[in-house]
Amino acid sequence: MKKSWITPEIRRKAQRILSGLSLEQKAGQMTQYDWGFNPINPDTGLSQRDMICEQIAQGLVGSVFNLAGAEEANRLQQLAVDNDGDGHGVPLLIGRDVIHGYRTVFPIPLAQASAWNPALAGATAAAASREALADGVAWVFAPMIDVSRDPRWGRIAESIGEDPLLASAYAEAWVNGSQVGSDNGDGNGSSPEVASCPKHYAGYGLAEAGRDYNTVDLSDRVLREVILPPFRKAVEAGALTIMASFNEVNGIPACANRYLLTTILREEWGFEGVVASDYNALQELITHGVAADEEEACLLSLRAGTDVDMASGIYIRHLPRLVREGKVPESLVDEAVLRILALKLKLGLFERPYVSPSEYATDSSLPAEHIALARQAARESIVLLHNEGDVLPLSKTTSSIAVIGPLADSFKDPLGCWAFDGRPDDVVSVLEGVRQAAASTAVVSYAKGCEVDGVSGSGWEESELAVALEVAGKADVIVLALGETFEMSGEARSRTNLDLPGGQRRLVEAVAQLGKPIVAVLLTGRPLAIPWLQDYADAIVQAWHLGVQSGHGIADVLFGDYNPSGRLTVTFPLNVGQVPIYYYRKKTGRPPGGVYTSYYLDSSTDPLYPFGFGLSYTSFHYGEIRCVNPQAALGESFDLSVEVSNTGSREGEEVVQIYIRDEAASVTQPLKKLVGFRKVKLGAGESIVVAFTLGADALAILDADMNVTVEPGDFTVWIGPSSAEGESVRLTVEAPAQ
Ligand code: GLC
């Protein structure tokens, strides 16, 4: 466990500042406003921003978010800091949703996860924080580490996918990366200048029916086995804040859930940072029906452990009076305010409240190093799903390439969801990427073919389709750029249909009639259930929404300048009826088989593409798994190794994955559970021995009493290229001699 970042000196300074605050100013420190929401008050004629500025000058605001740039940040800080004594001089904490980049937009998190490269994600998080810091942002509302296994849920785009271990590895890297500081941010060093905010604590990704903001009902077991590990890892990595989720957890919405915010987060894990609510979540306690009015919502949230009220204004409106009426002890308020002040001291805001000049200021062009990073992240995020007859990689001297589809020339959609500070002008489209990569002799033509979500069969579309067929008809190979707009995933973007939207399928079927090689490039924020596509496309590339370097990353893969290494971190279903479908499902007493087993009358129970899956332009061979000690005493670890060889003709990267199953435990266990992975780069013909040590972390389960326990008995371990492949060995933990 990390040493406490609230040092005695920070605590002393915070307590001195706290002692000088009025009750109203204390409630103000616990209040955060959305600067981007600016209605006019009909009674006063004042805008929300006018009201916020007045309150800042009186020391009644602790934080604002959704500002627009350094100038505005400095202006508001000046109101807070030097306000001739009316206030208290405590600087504002300026927040922003920096989810996958700032001005340099990187691939959406679900794409970056597919790289199985947490260090790379840490680097993109650091780059994003440096750019945001140059605009005065000291609090990024990231990483989003909700385990999600429902592609209907639009926010799966923001997640790391379905696996707790992988999400934990990314959580740690993202927290450390995003908490940059003058010590170049290991996040836990002496001076981070940006605070991360792992979210949404907890369980938001299991919203029923994949419908955003919907009820979450999960056992303490699923909460602790699946949902909490990434958050615990984030806390251990030194996350300075946490955001509570909108949803209820076992009947109590997170911002009013003392079990989550105090018992687990603070008492069990020792978290010392600041807990913020999600947007207006205190107000929503009334809608949820757990608070009769704002006063009760205020009391429930404070008692549960919510320090900062995002956007509702309930704390500033009610806390001072409730304390004076004796309904809540001022000590509870003081504890929350002390954490907020300690955070601001830790971030150096008192010494440096204003934006300092930075090489990462992005009012002009993007930093070259960030563009290069964006291209590498785009390349590694791409997953090759299908490559019939090795139609990929394409030859750069292909004489004629048609780039067809509604996303081929899009500059906005590749930015993906949560890219407020991204600019379409900075984006390289698929068409542009192909044009720049192909040889100068190649003719690269383009036609849109249809709208992403247009209604098929409309008059306009007939002519558009006809143009596309004419263009495609003249080409040697066709690249189809298909998928979803940036607005079809992200918050409040759930879908019940996992097919290609609009008339895109019709476009595919029509183009396929031409009998030419087809490469389908899918730009989506979620898995789609489109098994039919591989009947028409010779190759399928899952290209997500890859950010500013989308077109170059895709072209690098299509032309073989980069051998795709991405592996899926979320199961792709055959159809939406299978959802939720994920690899670590339980065996049940009747595993899928014939009648009277857990199967469907009208569908296979297998996914379209399994967790961990991805193809390469080369081939890898796994040797026999070796284990020096297949029988080990309780408390000992198992040492395993396997030789992996690149048996193809070109360099490639393989994600070696190791899974385990406890064959007979006191509590049912998943069919498989990822317990480790290693991404290795091998030249043609090269081999490497990859070793794994399986200790208690991998072998332990939560027993019937929810205790972490390693139980004697047999385990099966697989090492392979995905959750659906790989040789296995049987290991035994021996019971202690009686
Ligand atoms: C939103 C999201 C959260 C975001 C916050 C501020 O509703 O749930 O992820 O950080 O509000 O924009």
CSV table of C-alpha atoms in Angstrom, one decimal, residues 396 398-403 430-446 471 475 479 559:
chain,number,residue,atom,x,y,z
A,396,LYS,CA,1.1,-0.4,-52.3
A,398,THR,CA,-2.1,-1.9,-56.4
A,399,SER,CA,-3.0,0.1,-59.4
A,400,SER,CA,-6.6,1.0,-58.4
A,401,ILE,CA,-8.1,1.1,-54.9
A,402,ALA,CA,-11.7,2.2,-54.2
A,403,VAL,CA,-12.4,3.5,-50.7
A,430,VAL,CA,-9.4,6.6,-43.8
A,431,LEU,CA,-9.4,7.9,-47.4
A,432,GLU,CA,-6.5,10.3,-46.7
A,433,GLY,CA,-4.6,7.6,-44.9
A,434,VAL,CA,-5.0,5.2,-47.9
A,435,ARG,CA,-4.1,7.9,-50.4
A,436,GLN,CA,-0.9,8.9,-48.6
A,437,ALA,CA,0.2,5.3,-48.1
A,438,ALA,CA,-0.5,4.0,-51.6
A,439,ALA,CA,2.1,4.4,-54.3
A,440,SER,CA,2.0,7.5,-56.4
A,441,THR,CA,1.0,5.4,-59.3
A,442,ALA,CA,-2.1,4.0,-57.6
A,443,VAL,CA,-5.5,5.5,-58.3
A,444,VAL,CA,-7.4,5.8,-55.1
A,445,SER,CA,-11.0,6.6,-55.8
A,446,TYR,CA,-13.9,7.4,-53.3
A,471,VAL,CA,-16.4,3.7,-58.7
A,475,ALA,CA,-11.0,-0.7,-58.9
A,479,VAL,CA,-11.9,-0.9,-49.0
A,559,PHE,CA,-0.5,-2.0,-46.4
